[in-house]
Short mmCIF file of C-alpha atoms in Angstrom, two decimals:
data_model
loop_
_atom_site.label_atom_id
_atom_site.label_comp_id
_atom_site.label_asym_id
_atom_site.label_seq_id
_atom_site.Cartn_x
_atom_site.Cartn_y
_atom_site.Cartn_z
CA MET A 1379 -10.04 15.45 5.59
CA SER A 1380 -7.31 17.05 3.49
CA LEU A 1381 -7.43 13.96 1.28
CA LEU A 1382 -11.16 14.43 0.71
CA THR A 1383 -10.80 18.11 -0.19
CA ALA A 1384 -7.86 17.23 -2.43
CA GLU A 1385 -10.05 14.69 -4.24
CA LEU A 1386 -12.78 17.30 -4.73
CA LEU A 1387 -10.15 19.73 -5.99
CA LYS A 1388 -9.06 17.10 -8.54
CA LEU A 1389 -12.62 17.00 -9.86
CA ARG A 1390 -12.99 20.78 -9.92
CA THR A 1391 -9.72 21.33 -11.77
CA THR A 1392 -10.66 19.31 -14.86
CA PRO A 1393 -13.46 21.63 -16.00
CA ARG A 1394 -14.17 19.93 -19.31
CA SER A 1395 -14.87 16.47 -17.97
CA LEU A 1396 -16.81 18.00 -15.06
CA THR A 1397 -18.98 19.98 -17.49
CA GLY A 1398 -19.69 16.78 -19.40
CA PHE A 1399 -21.05 15.09 -16.27
CA VAL A 1400 -23.12 18.16 -15.34
CA ILE A 1401 -24.66 18.27 -18.82
CA LEU A 1402 -25.50 14.57 -18.51
CA VAL A 1403 -27.32 15.13 -15.19
CA VAL A 1404 -29.18 18.16 -16.54
CA ALA A 1405 -30.22 16.23 -19.64
CA ILE A 1406 -31.37 13.19 -17.66
CA GLY A 1407 -33.36 15.29 -15.16
CA GLY A 1408 -34.75 17.80 -17.65
CA LEU A 1409 -35.72 15.37 -20.41
CA GLY A 1410 -37.03 12.85 -17.88
CA ALA A 1411 -39.29 15.37 -16.18
CA ALA A 1412 -40.48 16.90 -19.45
CA GLY A 1413 -41.19 13.48 -20.94
CA MET A 1414 -43.12 12.37 -17.90
CA ILE A 1415 -45.28 15.51 -17.63
CA GLY A 1416 -45.92 15.66 -21.36
CA GLY A 1417 -46.58 11.93 -21.63
CA THR A 1418 -49.02 11.59 -18.75
CA PRO A 1419 -52.75 12.18 -19.37
CA ALA A 1420 -54.25 15.06 -17.38
CA ALA A 1421 -56.39 12.77 -15.24
CA GLU A 1422 -53.39 10.79 -14.04
CA ARG A 1423 -51.43 13.94 -13.33
CA ASP A 1424 -53.86 14.71 -10.52
CA LEU A 1425 -53.36 11.35 -8.78
CA PRO A 1426 -51.56 11.75 -5.45
CA GLN A 1427 -48.78 9.39 -6.57
CA PHE A 1428 -47.86 11.48 -9.61
CA ASP A 1429 -45.84 14.22 -7.90
CA ALA A 1430 -43.70 11.70 -6.00
CA ASP A 1431 -43.08 9.63 -9.15
CA LEU A 1432 -42.17 12.78 -11.04
CA VAL A 1433 -39.53 13.72 -8.46
CA GLY A 1434 -38.35 10.12 -8.54
CA ILE A 1435 -37.29 10.66 -12.18
CA ALA A 1436 -34.16 12.25 -10.75
CA GLU A 1437 -33.08 8.78 -9.66
CA ALA A 1438 -31.88 8.11 -13.21
CA ALA A 1439 -28.95 10.42 -12.44
CA ALA A 1440 -27.56 7.51 -10.40
CA LEU A 1441 -26.05 6.42 -13.73
CA VAL A 1442 -23.92 9.57 -13.72
CA SER A 1443 -23.09 8.92 -10.09
CA ILE A 1444 -21.67 5.45 -10.75
CA LEU A 1445 -19.75 6.70 -13.81
CA LEU A 1446 -18.25 9.53 -11.74
CA GLY A 1447 -17.37 7.08 -8.98
CA ILE A 1448 -15.55 4.84 -11.47
CA THR A 1449 -13.89 7.79 -13.17
CA LEU A 1450 -12.49 9.47 -10.10
CA VAL A 1451 -10.49 6.33 -9.34
CA THR A 1452 -9.60 4.98 -12.76
CA ARG A 1453 -8.54 8.20 -14.44
CA GLU A 1454 -5.66 8.48 -11.98
CA TRP A 1455 -4.33 5.18 -13.31
CA ARG A 1456 -5.09 6.15 -16.87
CA HIS A 1457 -3.20 9.43 -16.77
CA GLY A 1458 -0.46 8.30 -14.39
CA THR A 1459 -1.43 10.84 -11.73
CA ILE A 1460 -1.72 7.89 -9.35
CA THR A 1461 2.09 8.10 -9.03
CA PRO A 1462 2.19 11.63 -7.53
CA THR A 1463 -0.91 10.75 -5.50
CA PHE A 1464 0.83 7.77 -3.91
CA LEU A 1465 4.06 9.74 -3.45
CA ALA A 1466 2.09 12.30 -1.44
CA THR A 1467 0.03 9.63 0.38
CA PRO A 1468 1.97 6.36 0.46
CA ARG A 1469 -0.70 4.84 2.71
CA ARG A 1470 -2.78 3.65 -0.22
CA ASP A 1471 -5.70 2.44 1.90
CA ARG A 1472 -6.25 6.08 2.87
CA VAL A 1473 -6.29 7.11 -0.77
CA THR A 1474 -8.89 4.46 -1.61
CA LEU A 1475 -11.05 5.39 1.40
CA ALA A 1476 -10.81 9.08 0.50
CA LYS A 1477 -11.98 8.27 -3.01
CA LEU A 1478 -14.92 6.27 -1.66
CA ALA A 1479 -15.85 9.19 0.58
CA THR A 1480 -15.52 11.58 -2.35
CA ALA A 1481 -17.81 9.37 -4.43
CA GLY A 1482 -20.38 9.64 -1.63
CA VAL A 1483 -20.13 13.44 -1.57
CA VAL A 1484 -20.36 13.51 -5.34
CA GLY A 1485 -23.46 11.31 -5.12
CA VAL A 1486 -25.11 13.94 -2.91
CA LEU A 1487 -24.20 16.69 -5.37
CA VAL A 1488 -25.55 14.67 -8.31
CA ALA A 1489 -28.86 14.10 -6.48
CA VAL A 1490 -29.18 17.78 -5.55
CA LEU A 1491 -28.46 18.90 -9.11
CA ALA A 1492 -30.85 16.33 -10.62
CA LEU A 1493 -33.65 17.28 -8.20
CA VAL A 1494 -33.13 20.99 -8.84
CA VAL A 1495 -33.37 20.38 -12.58
CA VAL A 1496 -36.50 18.22 -12.24
CA LEU A 1497 -38.15 20.86 -10.04
CA ALA A 1498 -37.05 23.68 -12.34
CA VAL A 1499 -38.91 21.95 -15.17
CA ALA A 1500 -41.85 20.62 -13.17
CA VAL A 1501 -42.84 23.49 -10.89
CA PRO A 1502 -43.47 26.17 -13.54
CA TRP A 1503 -44.88 23.68 -16.07
CA LEU A 1504 -47.36 22.14 -13.62
CA ALA A 1505 -48.31 25.60 -12.34
CA VAL A 1506 -49.12 26.74 -15.87
CA ILE A 1507 -51.31 23.71 -16.62
CA ASP A 1508 -53.03 24.26 -13.30
CA SER A 1509 -51.89 21.07 -11.60
CA PRO A 1510 -49.27 22.49 -9.19
CA LEU A 1511 -46.67 20.24 -7.61
CA GLU A 1512 -47.46 19.57 -3.98
CA MET A 1513 -44.47 19.33 -1.68
CA ASN A 1514 -46.09 16.65 0.53
CA GLY A 1515 -44.57 13.92 2.66
CA ASP A 1516 -44.43 11.42 -0.22
CA VAL A 1517 -42.51 13.83 -2.41
CA ARG A 1518 -40.00 14.61 0.34
CA GLU A 1519 -39.56 10.90 1.06
CA ARG A 1520 -38.97 10.27 -2.61
CA MET A 1521 -36.32 13.00 -2.67
CA GLY A 1522 -34.60 11.26 0.22
CA LEU A 1523 -34.62 8.00 -1.74
CA VAL A 1524 -33.13 9.74 -4.79
CA LEU A 1525 -30.31 11.02 -2.59
CA MET A 1526 -29.76 7.57 -1.09
CA THR A 1527 -29.65 5.97 -4.53
CA THR A 1528 -27.13 8.35 -6.08
CA VAL A 1529 -24.86 8.03 -3.02
CA LEU A 1530 -25.00 4.21 -3.11
CA TRP A 1531 -24.33 4.10 -6.86
CA GLY A 1532 -21.43 6.53 -6.43
CA LEU A 1533 -19.91 4.40 -3.68
CA LEU A 1534 -20.35 1.28 -5.78
CA GLY A 1535 -18.66 3.03 -8.74
CA ALA A 1536 -15.63 4.04 -6.71
CA SER A 1537 -15.27 0.56 -5.23
CA ILE A 1538 -15.51 -1.03 -8.70
CA GLY A 1539 -12.87 1.41 -9.96
CA SER A 1540 -10.53 0.53 -7.14
CA VAL A 1541 -10.67 -3.14 -8.20
CA VAL A 1542 -10.66 -2.68 -11.99
CA HIS A 1543 -8.18 0.13 -12.65
CA SER A 1544 -8.76 0.31 -16.40
CA GLN A 1545 -11.17 3.17 -17.06
CA VAL A 1546 -12.59 1.62 -20.20
CA GLY A 1547 -12.76 -1.85 -18.66
CA ALA A 1548 -14.49 -0.72 -15.48
CA THR A 1549 -16.97 1.52 -17.31
CA LEU A 1550 -17.87 -0.95 -20.04
CA GLY A 1551 -17.95 -3.86 -17.62
CA THR A 1552 -20.34 -2.02 -15.32
CA ILE A 1553 -22.65 -0.96 -18.12
CA LEU A 1554 -22.57 -4.46 -19.58
CA TRP A 1555 -23.44 -5.97 -16.20
CA PHE A 1556 -26.45 -3.76 -15.53
CA LEU A 1557 -27.82 -3.75 -19.07
CA LEU A 1558 -27.16 -7.31 -20.16
CA LEU A 1559 -25.57 -9.72 -17.72
CA GLU A 1560 -27.76 -9.07 -14.70
CA PRO A 1561 -31.06 -9.25 -16.64
CA LEU A 1562 -29.83 -12.51 -18.21
CA ALA A 1563 -28.85 -13.83 -14.80
CA ALA A 1564 -32.23 -12.82 -13.38
CA VAL A 1565 -34.10 -14.60 -16.17
CA THR A 1566 -31.97 -17.70 -15.73
CA LEU A 1567 -32.53 -17.69 -11.97
CA GLY A 1568 -36.25 -17.23 -12.59
CA LEU A 1569 -36.28 -20.34 -14.80
CA LEU A 1570 -34.55 -22.23 -11.99
CA ASP A 1571 -37.21 -21.03 -9.53
CA ALA A 1572 -34.58 -19.01 -7.69
CA ASP A 1573 -36.11 -15.55 -7.96
CA THR A 1574 -35.12 -14.69 -4.38
CA VAL A 1575 -31.46 -15.04 -5.37
CA ALA A 1576 -32.06 -12.62 -8.22
CA ASP A 1577 -33.32 -10.09 -5.66
CA TYR A 1578 -29.79 -9.95 -4.28
CA LEU A 1579 -28.09 -9.10 -7.58
CA PRO A 1580 -26.61 -5.59 -7.46
CA GLY A 1581 -28.97 -3.88 -9.91
CA SER A 1582 -32.03 -5.31 -8.20
CA VAL A 1583 -30.65 -4.40 -4.78
CA LEU A 1584 -29.95 -0.79 -5.83
CA SER A 1585 -33.41 -0.55 -7.32
CA SER A 1586 -34.96 -1.78 -4.06
CA ALA A 1587 -32.84 0.65 -2.05
CA GLY A 1588 -34.23 3.47 -4.18
CA GLY A 1589 -37.83 2.45 -3.48
CA GLY A 1590 -38.16 0.76 -6.86
CA PRO A 1591 -40.67 -1.95 -7.86
CA ASP A 1592 -42.56 -3.59 -5.03
CA GLU A 1593 -41.16 -7.06 -5.62
CA GLY A 1594 -37.70 -7.81 -4.24
CA LEU A 1595 -36.14 -6.48 -1.06
CA SER A 1596 -37.54 -3.71 1.13
CA VAL A 1597 -35.93 -0.27 0.99
CA SER A 1598 -33.94 -0.81 4.18
CA GLY A 1599 -33.00 -4.32 3.08
CA GLY A 1600 -31.85 -2.96 -0.27
CA VAL A 1601 -29.74 -0.27 1.42
CA LEU A 1602 -28.10 -2.79 3.73
CA VAL A 1603 -27.29 -5.27 0.97
CA ALA A 1604 -26.04 -2.43 -1.26
CA LEU A 1605 -23.73 -1.27 1.55
CA ALA A 1606 -22.56 -4.85 1.92
CA TYR A 1607 -21.66 -4.88 -1.79
CA VAL A 1608 -19.74 -1.61 -1.33
CA ALA A 1609 -17.96 -3.04 1.73
CA VAL A 1610 -16.93 -6.27 -0.02
CA ILE A 1611 -15.90 -4.72 -3.35
CA GLY A 1612 -14.32 -1.74 -1.56
CA THR A 1613 -12.23 -4.04 0.64
CA ALA A 1614 -11.12 -5.98 -2.42
CA GLY A 1615 -10.23 -2.61 -3.97
CA ILE A 1616 -8.15 -1.57 -0.96
CA VAL A 1617 -6.25 -4.86 -1.07
CA ARG A 1618 -5.75 -4.74 -4.84
CA THR A 1619 -4.67 -1.10 -4.80
CA SER A 1620 -2.23 -1.63 -1.94
CA ARG A 1621 -0.55 -4.58 -3.65
CA ARG A 1622 -0.26 -3.26 -7.15
CA ASP A 1623 3.13 -2.11 -8.43
CA VAL A 1624 3.03 1.37 -9.92
CA THR A 1625 5.42 1.19 -12.85
CA MET B 136 20.42 9.17 3.09
CA ILE B 137 18.98 6.45 0.90
CA GLU B 138 19.72 2.78 1.58
CA VAL B 139 19.04 -0.13 -0.73
CA GLU B 140 19.70 -3.55 0.78
CA GLY B 141 19.51 -6.82 -1.09
CA LEU B 142 16.72 -5.50 -3.30
CA SER B 143 15.23 -8.00 -5.75
CA LYS B 144 12.25 -7.57 -8.01
CA ARG B 145 10.90 -9.74 -10.79
CA PHE B 146 8.21 -8.79 -13.31
CA GLY B 147 6.87 -11.92 -14.90
CA ARG B 148 9.89 -13.65 -16.45
CA THR B 149 12.15 -10.61 -16.22
CA GLN B 150 14.41 -10.25 -13.21
CA ALA B 151 14.43 -6.45 -13.10
CA VAL B 152 16.61 -6.08 -10.00
CA ALA B 153 18.71 -8.80 -8.38
CA ASP B 154 20.15 -8.54 -4.87
CA LEU B 155 21.12 -4.90 -5.27
CA SER B 156 22.67 -2.96 -2.39
CA PHE B 157 24.06 0.56 -2.20
CA ARG B 158 23.88 3.70 -0.12
CA VAL B 159 23.40 7.28 -1.19
CA LEU B 160 24.90 9.79 1.22
CA PRO B 161 23.73 13.31 2.05
CA GLY B 162 25.72 16.22 0.67
CA VAL B 163 26.63 14.22 -2.43
CA VAL B 164 25.13 14.02 -5.91
CA THR B 165 25.00 10.35 -6.85
CA GLY B 166 24.50 9.33 -10.45
CA PHE B 167 22.56 6.11 -10.99
CA LEU B 168 23.67 4.62 -14.28
CA GLY B 169 22.91 1.70 -16.47
CA PRO B 170 21.77 0.94 -20.00
CA ASN B 171 18.07 1.02 -20.80
CA GLY B 172 16.34 -1.81 -18.99
CA ALA B 173 19.07 -2.19 -16.38
CA GLY B 174 16.57 -1.85 -13.53
CA LYS B 175 17.12 1.82 -12.64
CA SER B 176 13.48 2.87 -12.68
CA THR B 177 12.39 -0.21 -10.78
CA THR B 178 14.97 0.51 -8.09
CA LEU B 179 13.92 4.16 -7.82
CA ARG B 180 10.26 3.18 -7.67
CA ALA B 181 11.02 0.65 -4.94
CA ILE B 182 12.79 3.39 -2.96
CA LEU B 183 9.66 5.52 -3.34
CA GLY B 184 7.30 2.77 -2.20
CA LEU B 185 5.65 2.44 -5.61
CA VAL B 186 6.98 -1.05 -6.31
CA ARG B 187 6.90 -3.84 -3.71
CA PRO B 188 10.23 -5.65 -3.51
CA ASP B 189 10.26 -9.46 -3.76
CA ALA B 190 13.18 -9.44 -1.35
CA GLY B 191 15.33 -6.92 0.42
CA ALA B 192 14.45 -3.46 1.65
CA THR B 193 14.86 0.19 0.86
CA ARG B 194 15.07 3.03 3.37
CA VAL B 195 14.88 6.77 2.99
CA LEU B 196 16.02 8.89 5.96
CA GLY B 197 16.23 5.69 7.98
CA THR B 198 12.75 4.37 7.33
CA GLY B 199 10.55 2.87 4.63
CA TYR B 200 8.95 5.46 2.34
CA ALA B 201 5.42 4.58 3.47
CA ALA B 202 6.40 5.31 7.08
CA LEU B 203 7.60 8.85 6.38
CA PRO B 204 5.37 11.22 8.33
CA ARG B 205 5.34 13.99 5.69
CA PRO B 206 6.68 12.36 2.53
CA LEU B 207 6.56 15.33 0.11
CA GLU B 208 8.41 17.51 2.61
CA GLN B 209 11.10 14.87 3.04
CA VAL B 210 11.51 13.34 -0.40
CA GLY B 211 10.99 14.95 -3.80
CA ALA B 212 10.75 12.73 -6.85
CA VAL B 213 10.84 13.35 -10.58
CA LEU B 214 9.62 10.27 -12.42
CA GLU B 215 7.84 10.21 -15.75
CA ALA B 216 7.12 13.63 -17.17
CA SER B 217 3.68 12.58 -18.36
CA ASP B 218 2.08 11.97 -14.96
CA VAL B 219 -0.31 14.91 -15.33
CA HIS B 220 -4.00 14.93 -16.23
CA PRO B 221 -4.11 16.54 -19.70
CA GLY B 222 -7.19 18.58 -18.83
CA ARG B 223 -5.70 20.09 -15.67
CA SER B 224 -3.45 23.14 -15.68
CA GLY B 225 0.09 22.81 -14.36
CA ARG B 226 -0.74 25.16 -11.52
CA ASN B 227 -3.79 23.12 -10.51
CA HIS B 228 -1.74 19.92 -10.71
CA LEU B 229 0.57 21.41 -8.07
CA ARG B 230 -2.35 22.80 -6.05
CA VAL B 231 -3.80 19.29 -5.79
CA LEU B 232 -0.47 17.91 -4.58
CA ALA B 233 -0.02 20.76 -2.08
CA ARG B 234 -3.53 20.19 -0.76
CA THR B 235 -2.94 16.45 -0.43
CA ALA B 236 0.33 16.94 1.44
CA GLY B 237 -0.81 19.87 3.59
CA ILE B 238 1.75 22.20 2.00
CA PRO B 239 0.78 25.92 1.89
CA GLN B 240 -0.69 26.92 -1.48
CA SER B 241 1.76 29.84 -1.64
CA ARG B 242 4.52 27.30 -2.41
CA VAL B 243 2.81 26.50 -5.72
CA ASP B 244 3.57 29.87 -7.27
CA GLU B 245 7.05 29.86 -5.74
CA VAL B 246 8.09 26.60 -7.37
CA LEU B 247 6.43 27.57 -10.65
CA ALA B 248 8.60 30.68 -10.70
CA GLN B 249 11.63 28.62 -9.72
CA VAL B 250 11.25 26.30 -12.73
CA GLU B 251 10.27 29.25 -14.96
CA LEU B 252 6.84 27.87 -15.80
CA THR B 253 4.74 30.76 -14.46
CA GLY B 254 3.74 31.91 -17.96
CA ALA B 255 2.17 28.56 -18.89
CA ALA B 256 0.97 27.64 -15.41
CA ARG B 257 -2.71 28.30 -16.04
CA ARG B 258 -2.84 26.49 -19.40
CA ARG B 259 -4.06 22.91 -19.73
CA ALA B 260 -1.15 20.48 -19.46
CA LYS B 261 -2.27 18.84 -22.70
CA GLY B 262 -0.51 21.61 -24.64
CA TYR B 263 2.77 21.37 -22.74
CA SER B 264 5.97 20.36 -24.47
CA LEU B 265 8.02 17.50 -23.02
CA GLY B 266 10.40 20.07 -21.52
CA MET B 267 7.53 21.93 -19.87
CA ARG B 268 6.18 18.71 -18.42
CA GLN B 269 9.63 17.89 -17.12
CA ARG B 270 9.83 21.32 -15.46
CA LEU B 271 6.41 20.75 -13.94
CA GLY B 272 7.65 17.42 -12.57
CA ILE B 273 10.67 19.16 -11.06
CA ALA B 274 8.39 21.83 -9.57
CA ALA B 275 6.31 19.06 -7.97
CA ALA B 276 9.45 17.52 -6.50
CA LEU B 277 10.55 20.85 -5.00
CA LEU B 278 7.10 21.69 -3.62
CA GLY B 279 7.82 20.48 -0.10
CA ASN B 280 11.44 21.67 0.12
CA PRO B 281 12.62 18.08 0.57
CA GLU B 282 16.03 17.05 1.83
CA VAL B 283 16.16 14.00 -0.43
CA LEU B 284 15.72 14.20 -4.20
CA VAL B 285 15.22 11.22 -6.50
CA LEU B 286 15.22 11.95 -10.22
CA ASP B 287 14.65 9.45 -13.04
CA GLU B 288 16.24 10.68 -16.29
CA PRO B 289 15.43 14.30 -15.42
CA ALA B 290 17.28 15.75 -18.41
CA ASN B 291 14.87 14.12 -20.89
CA GLY B 292 13.25 16.83 -22.94
CA LEU B 293 15.06 19.71 -21.25
CA ASP B 294 16.85 22.22 -23.46
CA PRO B 295 20.56 22.91 -22.81
CA GLN B 296 19.75 25.91 -20.62
CA GLY B 297 17.31 23.77 -18.66
CA ILE B 298 19.91 21.05 -18.18
CA ARG B 299 22.47 23.55 -16.93
CA TRP B 300 19.88 25.10 -14.61
CA LEU B 301 19.03 21.65 -13.24
CA ARG B 302 22.71 20.79 -12.73
CA ASN B 303 23.28 24.01 -10.78
CA LEU B 304 20.17 23.38 -8.71
CA LEU B 305 21.18 19.82 -7.82
CA ARG B 306 24.74 20.94 -7.05
CA SER B 307 23.60 23.69 -4.69
CA LEU B 308 21.07 21.41 -2.98
CA ALA B 309 23.74 18.79 -2.38
CA ASP B 310 26.15 21.46 -1.10
CA GLU B 311 23.49 22.44 1.43
CA GLY B 312 23.44 18.83 2.63
CA SER B 313 20.64 17.31 0.55
CA THR B 314 20.77 13.75 -0.71
CA VAL B 315 20.50 13.65 -4.51
CA LEU B 316 20.11 10.49 -6.60
CA LEU B 317 19.63 10.90 -10.33
CA SER B 318 19.45 8.20 -12.94
CA SER B 319 20.64 8.39 -16.50
CA HIS B 320 21.82 6.13 -19.27
CA VAL B 321 24.34 8.73 -20.40
CA LEU B 322 27.46 8.79 -18.23
CA ALA B 323 28.82 12.04 -19.66
CA GLU B 324 25.62 13.84 -18.66
CA VAL B 325 25.84 12.62 -15.09
CA ALA B 326 29.61 13.01 -14.76
CA GLN B 327 29.24 16.78 -15.03
CA VAL B 328 27.30 17.02 -11.80
CA ALA B 329 27.72 13.75 -9.89
CA ASP B 330 30.33 13.13 -7.21
CA GLU B 331 29.68 9.42 -7.16
CA VAL B 332 28.18 6.95 -9.56
CA VAL B 333 26.35 3.70 -8.98
CA ILE B 334 26.41 1.61 -12.14
CA ILE B 335 24.03 -1.31 -12.55
CA HIS B 336 23.42 -3.76 -15.34
CA HIS B 337 20.83 -6.53 -15.55
CA GLY B 338 19.64 -5.43 -12.13
CA ARG B 339 23.00 -6.05 -10.47
CA LEU B 340 25.56 -3.65 -9.05
CA ILE B 341 28.56 -3.30 -11.38
CA ARG B 342 30.44 -0.48 -9.75
CA HIS B 343 29.98 2.15 -7.03
CA ALA B 344 32.80 4.68 -7.19
CA ARG B 345 33.72 8.33 -7.09
CA VAL B 346 33.61 9.81 -10.59
CA GLU B 347 37.33 10.66 -10.69
CA ASP B 348 38.29 7.13 -9.61
CA LEU B 349 36.12 5.71 -12.34
CA ALA B 350 37.85 7.76 -15.03
CA GLY B 351 41.28 6.91 -13.60
CA GLY B 352 40.66 3.24 -14.17
CA ALA B 353 40.50 3.64 -17.92
CA ALA B 354 43.48 3.41 -20.26
CA PRO B 355 44.46 6.99 -21.16
CA ALA B 356 43.93 8.15 -24.73
CA SER B 357 44.59 11.35 -26.68
CA ARG B 358 43.15 12.89 -29.77
CA VAL B 359 45.89 14.17 -31.99
CA ARG B 360 45.82 15.99 -35.35
CA SER B 361 48.73 16.72 -37.62
CA PRO B 362 49.16 17.94 -41.20
CA ASP B 363 51.59 15.04 -41.56
CA ALA B 364 49.42 12.30 -40.10
CA GLU B 365 51.28 9.43 -41.77
CA ARG B 366 54.65 10.34 -40.28
CA LEU B 367 53.04 10.91 -36.87
CA GLU B 368 51.40 7.52 -37.05
CA ARG B 369 54.74 5.85 -37.85
CA ALA B 370 56.47 7.71 -35.02
CA LEU B 371 53.80 6.72 -32.51
CA ALA B 372 53.84 3.12 -33.66
CA ALA B 373 57.62 3.08 -33.34
CA ALA B 374 57.22 4.31 -29.75
CA GLY B 375 54.90 1.39 -29.06
CA ILE B 376 51.72 3.47 -28.89
CA ALA B 377 48.59 1.99 -30.48
CA VAL B 378 46.91 4.34 -32.93
CA GLU B 379 43.37 4.29 -34.33
CA ASP B 380 41.53 6.54 -36.71
CA GLY B 381 39.71 9.13 -34.66
CA SER B 382 36.84 11.29 -35.81
CA ALA B 383 37.21 14.11 -38.39
CA GLY B 384 40.70 13.20 -39.60
CA ALA B 385 42.22 13.07 -36.12
CA LEU B 386 44.10 10.09 -34.70
CA LEU B 387 43.29 8.40 -31.43
CA ALA B 388 46.51 7.49 -29.63
CA ARG B 389 46.35 5.10 -26.68
CA ALA B 390 48.65 7.14 -24.44
CA PRO B 391 48.50 10.21 -22.20
CA ALA B 392 48.68 13.54 -24.05
CA ALA B 393 52.10 14.34 -22.57
CA ARG B 394 53.64 11.15 -23.98
CA VAL B 395 52.11 11.73 -27.43
CA GLY B 396 53.48 15.30 -27.41
CA GLU B 397 56.99 14.08 -26.53
CA VAL B 398 56.98 11.50 -29.31
CA ALA B 399 55.78 14.07 -31.85
CA ALA B 400 58.43 16.60 -30.77
CA ALA B 401 61.20 13.99 -30.95
CA ALA B 402 60.09 13.10 -34.49
CA GLY B 403 59.75 16.77 -35.46
CA VAL B 404 56.08 16.42 -36.47
CA VAL B 405 53.89 19.51 -36.35
CA LEU B 406 50.69 19.07 -34.27
CA HIS B 407 47.50 21.04 -34.81
CA GLU B 408 45.65 19.47 -31.94
CA LEU B 409 46.42 17.38 -28.90
CA THR B 410 43.53 16.67 -26.51
CA PRO B 411 43.22 14.23 -23.60
CA GLU B 412 40.32 11.97 -24.66
CA GLN B 413 37.30 12.64 -22.38
CA ALA B 414 35.30 9.86 -23.97
CA SER B 415 37.31 7.42 -21.93
CA LEU B 416 34.69 7.86 -19.19
CA GLU B 417 32.05 6.75 -21.62
CA GLU B 418 34.22 3.81 -22.60
CA VAL B 419 34.58 2.75 -18.99
CA PHE B 420 30.84 2.73 -18.76
CA LEU B 421 30.45 0.75 -21.96
CA GLU B 422 33.17 -1.67 -20.90
CA LEU B 423 31.61 -2.21 -17.48
CA THR B 424 28.13 -2.72 -18.84
CA ALA B 425 29.32 -4.94 -21.67
CA GLU B 426 30.74 -7.49 -19.23
CA GLY B 427 27.33 -8.53 -18.01
CA THR B 428 26.07 -9.13 -21.52
CA SER B 429 28.53 -11.79 -22.52
#
């Protein structure tokens, strides 16, 4: 427990980088919500699905979640603070597990912040244009999925960071995978008539876990496979971190 | 107590440490010496569980570092001065460590005062000078009041007052029974505080001795200055004493000061200076570490 609170203290005590991540979440939530309300014709705004989809915009903050997950591991290697960290906690598996747990907590905070921002934009705006947001079961379920998504992405980020200790390498590699490599792989698999395999690629899995497009895995299936990814990559990270010489 | 037994470590094609064994006793300041690249940092990092040995073992207080129940309260370490996040204040750096190790937060301000860093404690570490970072590193090492201290080149970046302060601190800790191991590549710096020295070169043990025994092993030399240097040189040569040109117009005579004084008196040469040559310690070090190179 003290390791978890120490990890959160590490985040709190670098105010500039923390502010950067907060601004990113606020921008993603605020601009996303504004764009969606402004860009949807009035007739569609009254459809029952609209409110849930609007709240679901907050899911985009999962990007910040994975970046934070990567950062909270890799910056310790980058700045050499991993040395005092390991001197204080020579059981490195505990350090890695504490960082994974921290990434989960951070994922919750990112979701809460993103949802608050989306609601702060949506509730008054929709009230003014006389199409008030209804806090129905669909909307609440969608909020739950946003939370689930940011937590899973955060966990994945921390496990990636514990395998690839270079901050730049882990960040660029992750972005490259989701933006370029996975779509290419999916297209290739589609050409080979192996679409079901593509459903198990990480980006597709995370999207399913967040209640994304109807094709692919179910929500629960997506969550389970995503957790399996975290377990496998996280275990590799624990092994890699425990073996590495800190020079 | 620190024990190193048959420690070997290779990085790629470089054998950093080769079958190294020595013990560091409590109540003693032990200097850990060797030229740059001799394997000092690797050895210290192996002792601290940061580097996995290829062979051999290291023990602190009778056990491996990773098995220490409360490591920061048992062992304090000063490694590289730059191991701080630039965006975090020195005080917060210590708060994080205290939180991790379960050390009361009140210790943070105590050690900051002890290393005289209180004034800058709330500033971002990015703006710290090397000396300030070094003080912060020392503060981190003292946080848990440890009985074993391991310091890698701690004098780097410290001003003369800081170095003297550190020497006094290490001396008093050792006198209270602490185990102190500090590395350096400058023998003279270590000789002022250390009781014993462990000298390594190319990762191997060259010498483990008490400081006074180490100096005793060197041929004695004296710095001597005379207004009539030529006559002095002839007199010394006649007495079978080798003479070299010393620094700043002085002569370096390869004999104890007493003998040089007797020769000068017998020859009736006026002396303006006669000093036992302290650099002989440094020469011992250079001699010892030169052997491995050839």
